Coordinates of C-alpha atoms and ligand atoms in Angstrom, one line a residue:
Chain A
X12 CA 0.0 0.0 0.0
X13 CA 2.6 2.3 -0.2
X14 CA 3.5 1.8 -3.9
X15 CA 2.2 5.1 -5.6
X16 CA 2.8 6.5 -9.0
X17 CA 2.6 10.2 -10.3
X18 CA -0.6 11.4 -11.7
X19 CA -1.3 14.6 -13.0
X20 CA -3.9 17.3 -11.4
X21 CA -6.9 18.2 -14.6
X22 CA -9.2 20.0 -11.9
X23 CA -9.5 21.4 -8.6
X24 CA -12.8 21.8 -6.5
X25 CA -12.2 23.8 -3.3
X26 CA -15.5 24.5 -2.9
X27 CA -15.9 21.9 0.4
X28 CA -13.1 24.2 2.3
X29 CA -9.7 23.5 2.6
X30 CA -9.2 20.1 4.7
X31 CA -11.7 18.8 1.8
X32 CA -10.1 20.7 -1.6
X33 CA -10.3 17.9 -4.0
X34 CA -8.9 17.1 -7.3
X35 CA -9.4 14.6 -10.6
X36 CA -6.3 13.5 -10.9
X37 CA -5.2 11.3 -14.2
X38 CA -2.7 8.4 -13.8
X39 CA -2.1 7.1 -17.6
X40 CA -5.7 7.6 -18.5
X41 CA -7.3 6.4 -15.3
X42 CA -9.2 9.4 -13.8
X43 CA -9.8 9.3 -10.0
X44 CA -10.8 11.6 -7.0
X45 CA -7.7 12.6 -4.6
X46 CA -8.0 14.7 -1.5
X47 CA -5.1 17.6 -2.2
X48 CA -5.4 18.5 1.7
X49 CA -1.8 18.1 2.1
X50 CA -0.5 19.6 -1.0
X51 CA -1.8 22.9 -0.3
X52 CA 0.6 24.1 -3.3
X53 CA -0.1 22.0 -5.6
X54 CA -2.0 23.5 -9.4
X55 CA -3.6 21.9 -12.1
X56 CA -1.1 20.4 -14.5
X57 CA 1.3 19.6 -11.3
X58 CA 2.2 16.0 -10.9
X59 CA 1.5 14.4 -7.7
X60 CA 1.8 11.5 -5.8
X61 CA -1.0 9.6 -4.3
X62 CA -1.7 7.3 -1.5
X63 CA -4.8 5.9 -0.3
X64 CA -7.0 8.5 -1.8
X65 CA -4.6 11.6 -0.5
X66 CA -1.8 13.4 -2.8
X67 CA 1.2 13.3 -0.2
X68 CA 3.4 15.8 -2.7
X69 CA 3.9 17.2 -6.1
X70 CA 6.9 15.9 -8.6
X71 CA 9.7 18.0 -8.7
X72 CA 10.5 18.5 -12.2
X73 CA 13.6 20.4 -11.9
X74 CA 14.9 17.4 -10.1
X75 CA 13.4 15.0 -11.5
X76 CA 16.1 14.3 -14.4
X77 CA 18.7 13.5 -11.8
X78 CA 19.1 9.9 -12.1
X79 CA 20.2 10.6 -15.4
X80 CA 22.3 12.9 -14.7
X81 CA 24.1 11.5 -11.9
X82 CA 24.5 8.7 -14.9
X83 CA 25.7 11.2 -16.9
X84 CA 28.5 12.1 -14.9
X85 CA 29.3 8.8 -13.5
X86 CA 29.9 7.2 -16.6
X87 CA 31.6 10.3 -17.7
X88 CA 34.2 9.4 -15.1
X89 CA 34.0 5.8 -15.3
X90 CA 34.7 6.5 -19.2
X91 CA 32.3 3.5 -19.8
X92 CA 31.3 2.7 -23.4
X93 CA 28.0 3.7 -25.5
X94 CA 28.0 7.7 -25.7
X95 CA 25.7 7.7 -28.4
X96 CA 22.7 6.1 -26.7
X97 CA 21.7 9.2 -24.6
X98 CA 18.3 8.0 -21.9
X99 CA 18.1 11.7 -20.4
X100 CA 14.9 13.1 -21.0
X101 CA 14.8 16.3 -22.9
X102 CA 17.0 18.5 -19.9
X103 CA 15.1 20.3 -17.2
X104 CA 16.0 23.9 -16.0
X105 CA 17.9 23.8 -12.2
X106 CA 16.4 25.1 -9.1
Chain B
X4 CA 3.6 7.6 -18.6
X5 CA 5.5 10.4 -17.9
X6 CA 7.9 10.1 -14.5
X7 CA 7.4 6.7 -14.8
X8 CA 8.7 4.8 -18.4
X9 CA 11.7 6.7 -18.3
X10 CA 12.9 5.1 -14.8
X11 CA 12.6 1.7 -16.1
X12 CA 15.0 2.5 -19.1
X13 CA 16.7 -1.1 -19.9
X14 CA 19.6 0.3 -21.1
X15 CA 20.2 3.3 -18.5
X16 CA 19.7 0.0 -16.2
X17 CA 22.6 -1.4 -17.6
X18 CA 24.8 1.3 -17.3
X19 CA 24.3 1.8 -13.5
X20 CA 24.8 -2.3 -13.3
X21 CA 28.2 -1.8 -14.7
X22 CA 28.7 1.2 -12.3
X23 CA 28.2 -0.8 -9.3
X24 CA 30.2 -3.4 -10.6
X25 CA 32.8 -1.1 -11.1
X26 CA 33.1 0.5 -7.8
X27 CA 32.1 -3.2 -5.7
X28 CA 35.5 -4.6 -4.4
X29 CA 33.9 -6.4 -1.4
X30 CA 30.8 -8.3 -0.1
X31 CA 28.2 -5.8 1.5
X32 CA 24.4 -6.0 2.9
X33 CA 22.1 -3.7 2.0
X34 CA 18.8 -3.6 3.1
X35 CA 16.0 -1.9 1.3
X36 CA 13.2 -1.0 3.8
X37 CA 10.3 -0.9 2.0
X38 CA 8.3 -4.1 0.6
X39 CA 7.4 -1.8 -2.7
X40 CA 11.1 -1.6 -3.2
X41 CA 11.1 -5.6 -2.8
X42 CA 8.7 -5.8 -4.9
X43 CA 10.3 -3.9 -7.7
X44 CA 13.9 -5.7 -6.9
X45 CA 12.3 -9.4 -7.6
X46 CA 9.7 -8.3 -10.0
X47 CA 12.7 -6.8 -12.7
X48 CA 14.9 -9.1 -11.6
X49 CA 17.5 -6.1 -10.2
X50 CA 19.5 -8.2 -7.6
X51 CA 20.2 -10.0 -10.9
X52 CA 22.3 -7.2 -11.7
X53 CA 24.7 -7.2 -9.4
X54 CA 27.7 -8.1 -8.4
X55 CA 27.6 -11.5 -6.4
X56 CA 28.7 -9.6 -3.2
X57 CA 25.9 -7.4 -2.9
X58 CA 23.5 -9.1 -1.0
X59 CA 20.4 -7.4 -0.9
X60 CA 17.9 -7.9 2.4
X61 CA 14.4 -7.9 2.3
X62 CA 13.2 -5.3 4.9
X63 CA 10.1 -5.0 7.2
X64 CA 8.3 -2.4 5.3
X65 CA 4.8 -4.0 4.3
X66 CA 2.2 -3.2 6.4
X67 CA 0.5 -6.0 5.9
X68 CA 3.2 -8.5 6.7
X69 CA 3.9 -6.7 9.9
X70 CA 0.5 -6.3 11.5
X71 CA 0.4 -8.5 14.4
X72 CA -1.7 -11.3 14.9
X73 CA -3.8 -9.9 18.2
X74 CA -4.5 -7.0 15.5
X75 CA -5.9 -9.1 12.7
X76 CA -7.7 -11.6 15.6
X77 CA -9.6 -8.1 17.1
X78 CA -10.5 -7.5 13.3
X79 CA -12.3 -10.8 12.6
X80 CA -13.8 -10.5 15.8
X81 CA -15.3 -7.0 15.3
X82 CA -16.0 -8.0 12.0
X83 CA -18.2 -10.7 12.9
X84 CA -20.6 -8.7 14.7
X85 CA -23.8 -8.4 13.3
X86 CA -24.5 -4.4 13.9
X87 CA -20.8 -3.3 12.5
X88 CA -19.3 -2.8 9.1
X89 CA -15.7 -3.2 9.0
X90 CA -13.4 -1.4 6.1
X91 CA -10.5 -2.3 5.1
X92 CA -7.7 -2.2 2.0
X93 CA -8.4 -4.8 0.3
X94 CA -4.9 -6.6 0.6
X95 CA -5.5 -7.6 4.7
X96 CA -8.7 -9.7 4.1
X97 CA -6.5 -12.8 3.7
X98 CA -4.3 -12.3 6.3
X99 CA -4.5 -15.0 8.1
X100 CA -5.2 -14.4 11.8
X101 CA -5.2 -17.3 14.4
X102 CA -8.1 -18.8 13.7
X103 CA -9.7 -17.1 10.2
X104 CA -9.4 -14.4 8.6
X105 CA -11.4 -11.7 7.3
X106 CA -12.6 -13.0 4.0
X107 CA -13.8 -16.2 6.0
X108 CA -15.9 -13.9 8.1
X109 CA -17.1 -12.3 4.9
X110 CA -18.0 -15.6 3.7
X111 CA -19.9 -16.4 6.8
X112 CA -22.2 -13.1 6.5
X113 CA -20.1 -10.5 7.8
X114 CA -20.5 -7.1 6.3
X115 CA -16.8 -6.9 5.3
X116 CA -16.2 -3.9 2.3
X117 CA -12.8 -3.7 0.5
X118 CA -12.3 0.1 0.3
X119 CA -9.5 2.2 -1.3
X120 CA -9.7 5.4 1.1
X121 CA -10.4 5.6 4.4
X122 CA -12.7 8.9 3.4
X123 CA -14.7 6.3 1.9
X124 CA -15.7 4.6 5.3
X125 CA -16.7 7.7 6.4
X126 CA -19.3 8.1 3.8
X127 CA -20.6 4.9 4.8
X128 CA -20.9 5.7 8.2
X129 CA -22.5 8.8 7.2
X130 CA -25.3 6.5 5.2
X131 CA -25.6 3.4 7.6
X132 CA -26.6 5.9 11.1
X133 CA -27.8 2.6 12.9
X134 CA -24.9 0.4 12.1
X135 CA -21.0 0.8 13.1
X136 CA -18.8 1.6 11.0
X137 CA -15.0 0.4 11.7
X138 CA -12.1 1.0 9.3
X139 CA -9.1 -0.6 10.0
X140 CA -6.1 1.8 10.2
X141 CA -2.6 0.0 8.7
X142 CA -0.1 1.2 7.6
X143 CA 3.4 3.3 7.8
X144 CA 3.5 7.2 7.5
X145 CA 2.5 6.6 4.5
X146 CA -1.3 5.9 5.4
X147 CA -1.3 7.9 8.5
X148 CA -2.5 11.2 7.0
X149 CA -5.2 10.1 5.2
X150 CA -6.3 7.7 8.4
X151 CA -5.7 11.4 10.4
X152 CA -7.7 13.3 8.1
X153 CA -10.6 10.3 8.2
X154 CA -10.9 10.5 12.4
X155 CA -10.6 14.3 11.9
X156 CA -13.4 14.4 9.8
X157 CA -15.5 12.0 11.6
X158 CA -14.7 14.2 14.7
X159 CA -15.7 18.0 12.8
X160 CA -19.0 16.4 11.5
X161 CA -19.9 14.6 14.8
X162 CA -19.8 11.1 13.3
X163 CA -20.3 8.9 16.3
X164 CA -20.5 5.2 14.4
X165 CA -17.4 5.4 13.1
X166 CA -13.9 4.1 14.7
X167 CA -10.5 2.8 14.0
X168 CA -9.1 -0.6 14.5
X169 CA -5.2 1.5 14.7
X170 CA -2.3 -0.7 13.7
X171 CA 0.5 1.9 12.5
X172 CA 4.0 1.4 12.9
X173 CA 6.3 3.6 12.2
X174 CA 9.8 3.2 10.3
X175 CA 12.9 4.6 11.6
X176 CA 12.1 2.8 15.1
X177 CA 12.3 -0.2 13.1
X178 CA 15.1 0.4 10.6
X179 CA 16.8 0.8 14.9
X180 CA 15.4 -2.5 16.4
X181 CA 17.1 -4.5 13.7
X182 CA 20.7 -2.2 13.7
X183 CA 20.9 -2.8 17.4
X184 CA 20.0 -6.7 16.8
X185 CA 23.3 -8.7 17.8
X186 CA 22.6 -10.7 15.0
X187 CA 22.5 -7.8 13.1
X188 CA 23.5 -7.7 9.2
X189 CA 22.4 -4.7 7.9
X190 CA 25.5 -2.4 6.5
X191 CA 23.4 0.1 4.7
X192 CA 20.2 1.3 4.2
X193 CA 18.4 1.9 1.3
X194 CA 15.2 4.2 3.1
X195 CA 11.5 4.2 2.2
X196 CA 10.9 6.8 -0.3
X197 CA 7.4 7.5 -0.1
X198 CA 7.7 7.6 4.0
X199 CA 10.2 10.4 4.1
X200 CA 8.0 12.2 1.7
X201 CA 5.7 12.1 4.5
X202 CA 8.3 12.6 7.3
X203 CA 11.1 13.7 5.4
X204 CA 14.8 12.0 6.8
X205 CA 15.9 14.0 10.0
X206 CA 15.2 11.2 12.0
X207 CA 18.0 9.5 10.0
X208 CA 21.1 11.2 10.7
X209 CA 21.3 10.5 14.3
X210 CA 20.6 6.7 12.8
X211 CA 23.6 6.8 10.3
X212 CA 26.1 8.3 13.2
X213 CA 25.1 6.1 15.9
X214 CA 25.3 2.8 14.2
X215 CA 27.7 4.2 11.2
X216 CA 25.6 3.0 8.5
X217 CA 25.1 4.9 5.2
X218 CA 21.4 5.4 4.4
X219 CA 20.2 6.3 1.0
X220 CA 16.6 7.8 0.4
X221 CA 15.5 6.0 -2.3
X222 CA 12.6 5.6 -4.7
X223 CA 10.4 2.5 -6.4
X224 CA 11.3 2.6 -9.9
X225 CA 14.4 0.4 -11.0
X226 CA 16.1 3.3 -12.0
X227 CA 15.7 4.7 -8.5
X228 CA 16.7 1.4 -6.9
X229 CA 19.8 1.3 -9.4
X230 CA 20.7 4.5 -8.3
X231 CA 20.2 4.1 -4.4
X232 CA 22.9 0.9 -4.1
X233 CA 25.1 2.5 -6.2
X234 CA 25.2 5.8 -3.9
X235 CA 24.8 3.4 -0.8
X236 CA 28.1 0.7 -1.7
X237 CA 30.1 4.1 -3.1
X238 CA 29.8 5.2 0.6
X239 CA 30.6 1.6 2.2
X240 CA 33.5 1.3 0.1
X241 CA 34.4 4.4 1.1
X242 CA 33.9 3.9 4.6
X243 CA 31.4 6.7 4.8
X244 CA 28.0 7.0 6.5
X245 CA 25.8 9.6 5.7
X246 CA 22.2 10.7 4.5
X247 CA 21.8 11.1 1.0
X248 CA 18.8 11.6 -0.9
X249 CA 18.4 9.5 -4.3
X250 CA 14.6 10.9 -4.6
X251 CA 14.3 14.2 -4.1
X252 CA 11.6 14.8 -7.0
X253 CA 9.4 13.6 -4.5
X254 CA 11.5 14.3 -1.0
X255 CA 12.8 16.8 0.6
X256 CA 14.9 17.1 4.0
X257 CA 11.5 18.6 5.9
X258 CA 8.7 15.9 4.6
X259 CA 5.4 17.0 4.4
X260 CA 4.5 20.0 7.0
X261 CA 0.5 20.0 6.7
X262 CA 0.6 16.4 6.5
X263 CA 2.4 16.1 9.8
X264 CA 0.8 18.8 11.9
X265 CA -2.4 16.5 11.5
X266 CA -0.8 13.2 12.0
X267 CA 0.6 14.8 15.3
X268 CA -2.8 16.1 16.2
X269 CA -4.7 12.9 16.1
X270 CA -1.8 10.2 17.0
X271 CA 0.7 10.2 19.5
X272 CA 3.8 7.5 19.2
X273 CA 2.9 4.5 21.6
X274 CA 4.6 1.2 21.7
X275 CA 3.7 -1.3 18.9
X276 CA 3.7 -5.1 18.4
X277 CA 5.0 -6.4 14.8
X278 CA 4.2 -9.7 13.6
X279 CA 7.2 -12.2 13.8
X280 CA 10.0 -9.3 15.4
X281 CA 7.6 -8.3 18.7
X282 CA 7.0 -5.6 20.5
X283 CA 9.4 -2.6 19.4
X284 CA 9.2 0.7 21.7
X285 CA 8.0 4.2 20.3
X286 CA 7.4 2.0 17.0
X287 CA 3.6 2.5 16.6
X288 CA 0.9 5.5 16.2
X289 CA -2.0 5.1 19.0
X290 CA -4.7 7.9 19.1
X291 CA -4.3 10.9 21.6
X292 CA -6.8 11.7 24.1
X293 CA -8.8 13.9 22.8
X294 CA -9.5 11.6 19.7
X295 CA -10.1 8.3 22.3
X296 CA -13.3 7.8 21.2
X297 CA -12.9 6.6 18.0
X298 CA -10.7 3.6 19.3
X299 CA -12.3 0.6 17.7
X300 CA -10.5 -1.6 20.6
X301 CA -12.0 0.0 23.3
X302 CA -15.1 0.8 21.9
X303 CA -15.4 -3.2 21.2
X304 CA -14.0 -4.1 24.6
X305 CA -10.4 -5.9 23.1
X306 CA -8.0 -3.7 24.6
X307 CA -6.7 -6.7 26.5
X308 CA -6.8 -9.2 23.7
X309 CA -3.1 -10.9 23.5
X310 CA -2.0 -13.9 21.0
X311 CA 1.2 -16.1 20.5
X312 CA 3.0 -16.5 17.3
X313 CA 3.0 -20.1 15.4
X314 CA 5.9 -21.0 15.2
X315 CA 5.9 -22.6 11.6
X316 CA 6.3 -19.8 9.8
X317 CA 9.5 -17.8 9.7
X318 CA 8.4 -14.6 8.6
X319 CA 10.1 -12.3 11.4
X320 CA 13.6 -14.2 10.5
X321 CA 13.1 -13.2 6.6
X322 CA 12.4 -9.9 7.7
X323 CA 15.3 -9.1 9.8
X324 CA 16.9 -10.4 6.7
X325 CA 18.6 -13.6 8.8
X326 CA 16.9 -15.8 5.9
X327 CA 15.4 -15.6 2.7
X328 CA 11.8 -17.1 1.1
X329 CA 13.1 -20.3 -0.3
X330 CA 14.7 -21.2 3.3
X331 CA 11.4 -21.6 4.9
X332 CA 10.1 -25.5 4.5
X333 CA 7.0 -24.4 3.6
X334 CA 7.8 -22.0 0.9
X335 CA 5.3 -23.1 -2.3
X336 CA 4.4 -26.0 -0.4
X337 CA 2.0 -25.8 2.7
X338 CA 2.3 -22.1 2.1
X339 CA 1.3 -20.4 -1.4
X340 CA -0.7 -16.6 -2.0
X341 CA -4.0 -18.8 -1.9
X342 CA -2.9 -20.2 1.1
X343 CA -0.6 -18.4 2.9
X344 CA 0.5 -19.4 6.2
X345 CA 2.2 -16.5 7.4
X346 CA 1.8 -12.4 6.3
X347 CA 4.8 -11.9 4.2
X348 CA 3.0 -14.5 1.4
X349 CA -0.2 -12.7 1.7
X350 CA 0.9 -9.3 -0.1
X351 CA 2.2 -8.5 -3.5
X352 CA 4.8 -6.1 -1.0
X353 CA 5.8 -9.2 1.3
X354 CA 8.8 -10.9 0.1
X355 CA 7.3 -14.7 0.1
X356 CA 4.9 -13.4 -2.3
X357 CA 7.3 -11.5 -4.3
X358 CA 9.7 -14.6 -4.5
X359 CA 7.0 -16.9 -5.0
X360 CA 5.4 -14.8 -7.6
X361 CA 8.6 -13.6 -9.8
X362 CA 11.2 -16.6 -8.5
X363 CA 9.4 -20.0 -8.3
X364 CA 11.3 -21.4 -11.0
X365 CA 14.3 -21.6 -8.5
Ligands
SF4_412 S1 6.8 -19.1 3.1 FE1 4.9 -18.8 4.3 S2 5.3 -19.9 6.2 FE2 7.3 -19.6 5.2 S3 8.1 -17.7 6.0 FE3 7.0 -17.2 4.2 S4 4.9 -16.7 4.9 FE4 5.9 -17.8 6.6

């Protein structure tokens, strides 16, 4: 129960006050109700990620290409082969 | 799906494989906390990857394997009552307690409901005024602020048929009881991602210094799993122990602030019992005062309720990591996910299930 994977926000409905601010969140195509309670920041379009109903944060996108890049470097200095096989998603701007 | 395809990248896979092999010079433990993280490890095969000194350890951190059996024993016996409705996730109805468990009692004519959110219960108890309505509260930090935010609500709206069977435990004291273990043979930790989005990773430093292990925040995807041993044997082959943070698109240092301050208001830490280690001190959420009422084992009278282990299964060795699946006896035998004897076959998360799922062929 405490696998979760990113969805993104399509709508928020505050109406129902804050402890209650509820969104319709869309996880590859399935679209289901999440309490955003706890992710007071979060807009529509933001990634989240959900457990039991509740989104517990938003994806950080600026960091969210840093497995690659660690990669990146690692093999850089590990001079390992394959260079022209690049897996880093189109590059994100830094914090 | 985007934040999700690209971490299972074969061939980024690969590179970090021949990273760790690179760096490896000698054997090392490493145990990854949570049972998603198992899960991921045997489902794609990444232990598989690795050098042969990198033994990996299958952690204590599925809820449902841990729950203890007095806990799931109180739940069939609420749930047997005519006038109550008991709510649960749907992966503890075949734990098996003592005697039965919760799908028998279902069988039998007990209003059992499978629900995804504990909000949900609430609206049931909201709809069935002349019947009880008891959701039963697992989990690690993960759950506890939505199980919070349920007992708040019930609480603000003066729900009075509605409690909570509580069962949390809570990580770090865990990720101690086993370091301080004489049989310990933990070196390093990789941590529970989506918990330190909860709670963020304070409470690990004083952890890392103490026992000088390195611990490595680390995520569910294989990528993120790739990553975390390679950051965790760099440090343990350079005799380093320290905090590091492999997931911070999804955690930061702090955790989650609003999710806390509610946690805190509704649940106080209180000694907890976990199935197949024992009782572990300050290891468990219980409700604070003001909240009492909503106890489902007081309200029920079963406060007292106490039961043994059987002794068959071996679950509490895996999970300290002393064993693995295949060295129980009745591994795929007397015990298989329709039949499971003890908790760790019972969920996809538990690593009996995860071995007998992804490795029977072995
Ligand atoms: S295989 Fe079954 S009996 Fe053996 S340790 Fe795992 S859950 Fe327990």
């Amino acid at each position: 129960m405490c696998l979760a994977v990113p969805g993104k926000i399509i709508s928020i409905d505050d109406s129902q006050g804050e402890l209650m601010r509820i969104g319709k969140v869309n996880f590859g195509g399935i679209l289901k109700e999440v309490n955003l309670a706890y992710v007071p920041e979060a807009k529509i379009d933001d990634y989240v990620i959900v457990h039991v109903g509740f989104a517990l944060n938003t994806v950080d996108e600026s960091e969210a290409a840093r497995v690659f890049e660690y990669l990146k470097e690692m093999d850089g200095l590990a001079e390992l082969d394959d260079p022209n096989k690049p897996v880093r998603p189109p590059a994100q701007t830094d914090k | 799906m985007k934040f999700i395809d690209e971490y299972r990248d074969p061939e980024a896979a690969r590179r970090y494989s021949h990273l760790i092999h690179d760096i490896t010079t000698k054997k090392w433990n490493i145990m990854e906390v949570c049972g998603g993280q198992t899960h991921a490890i045997v489902k794609y095969g990444i232990d598989e990857l690795l050098p042969e000194g990198i033994n990996l350890i299958h952690g204590p951190g599925c809820p449902v394997c841990v729950t203890s059996l007095e806990l799931i024993d109180k739940s069939t016996e609420i749930a047997s009552r005519p006038d109550v409705i008991f709510c649960s996730f749907g992966d503890m109805l075949r734990v098996p307690g003592s005697r039965k468990d919760l799908l028998q009692i279902k069988a039998e004519g007990g209003d059992v409901r499978m629900m995804y959110s504990p909000l949900d219960a609430i609206k049931i108890a909201k709809d069935n005024p002349d019947k009880e309505v008891v959701f039963f509260a697992v989990g690690f930090e993960t759950t506890a602020p939505a199980n919070a935010m349920a007992v708040h609500q019930a609480k603000v709206q003066g729900i009075k048929n509605f409690s909570i069977l509580v069962s949390h435990v809570l990580v770090p004291p865990a990720m101690e009881a086993i370091l301080s273990s004489r049989q310990n043979l933990v070196q390093g930790f990789l941590a529970a991602g989506h918990v330190c989005t909860v709670m963020g990773y304070n409470e690990y430093f004083p952890l890392a210094e103490k026992y000088k292990v390195p611990i490595v925040v680390t995520g569910f995807e294989p990528l993120d799993i790739l990553q975390g041993i390679y950051m965790c044997v760099k440090q343990l082959e350079e005799n380093s122990h320290e905090v590091e943070n492999q997931y911070a698109r999804a955690v930061n240092r702090e955790g989650n602030k609003p999710a806390q301050e509610l946690v805190n208001k509704v649940f106080k830490i209180g000694t907890r019992k976990w199935r197949g280690i024992g009782e572990i001190p300050d290891s468990g959420l219980i409700l604070q005062e003001d909240y009492i009422e909503y106890d489902a084992s007081l309200k029920f009278g079963l406060a007292e309720l106490t039961v043994d282990e059987p002794k068959e299964c071996i679950s509490g060795i895996i999970l300290q990591g002393l064993k693995k699946p295949h060295d129980c006896d009745a591994f795929g035998t007397k015990c298989t996910p329709e039949h499971p004897l003890g908790a760790t076959m019972v969920s996809s998360e538990g690593a009996c299930a995860a071995y007998y799922r992804y490795r029977s062929r072995k």
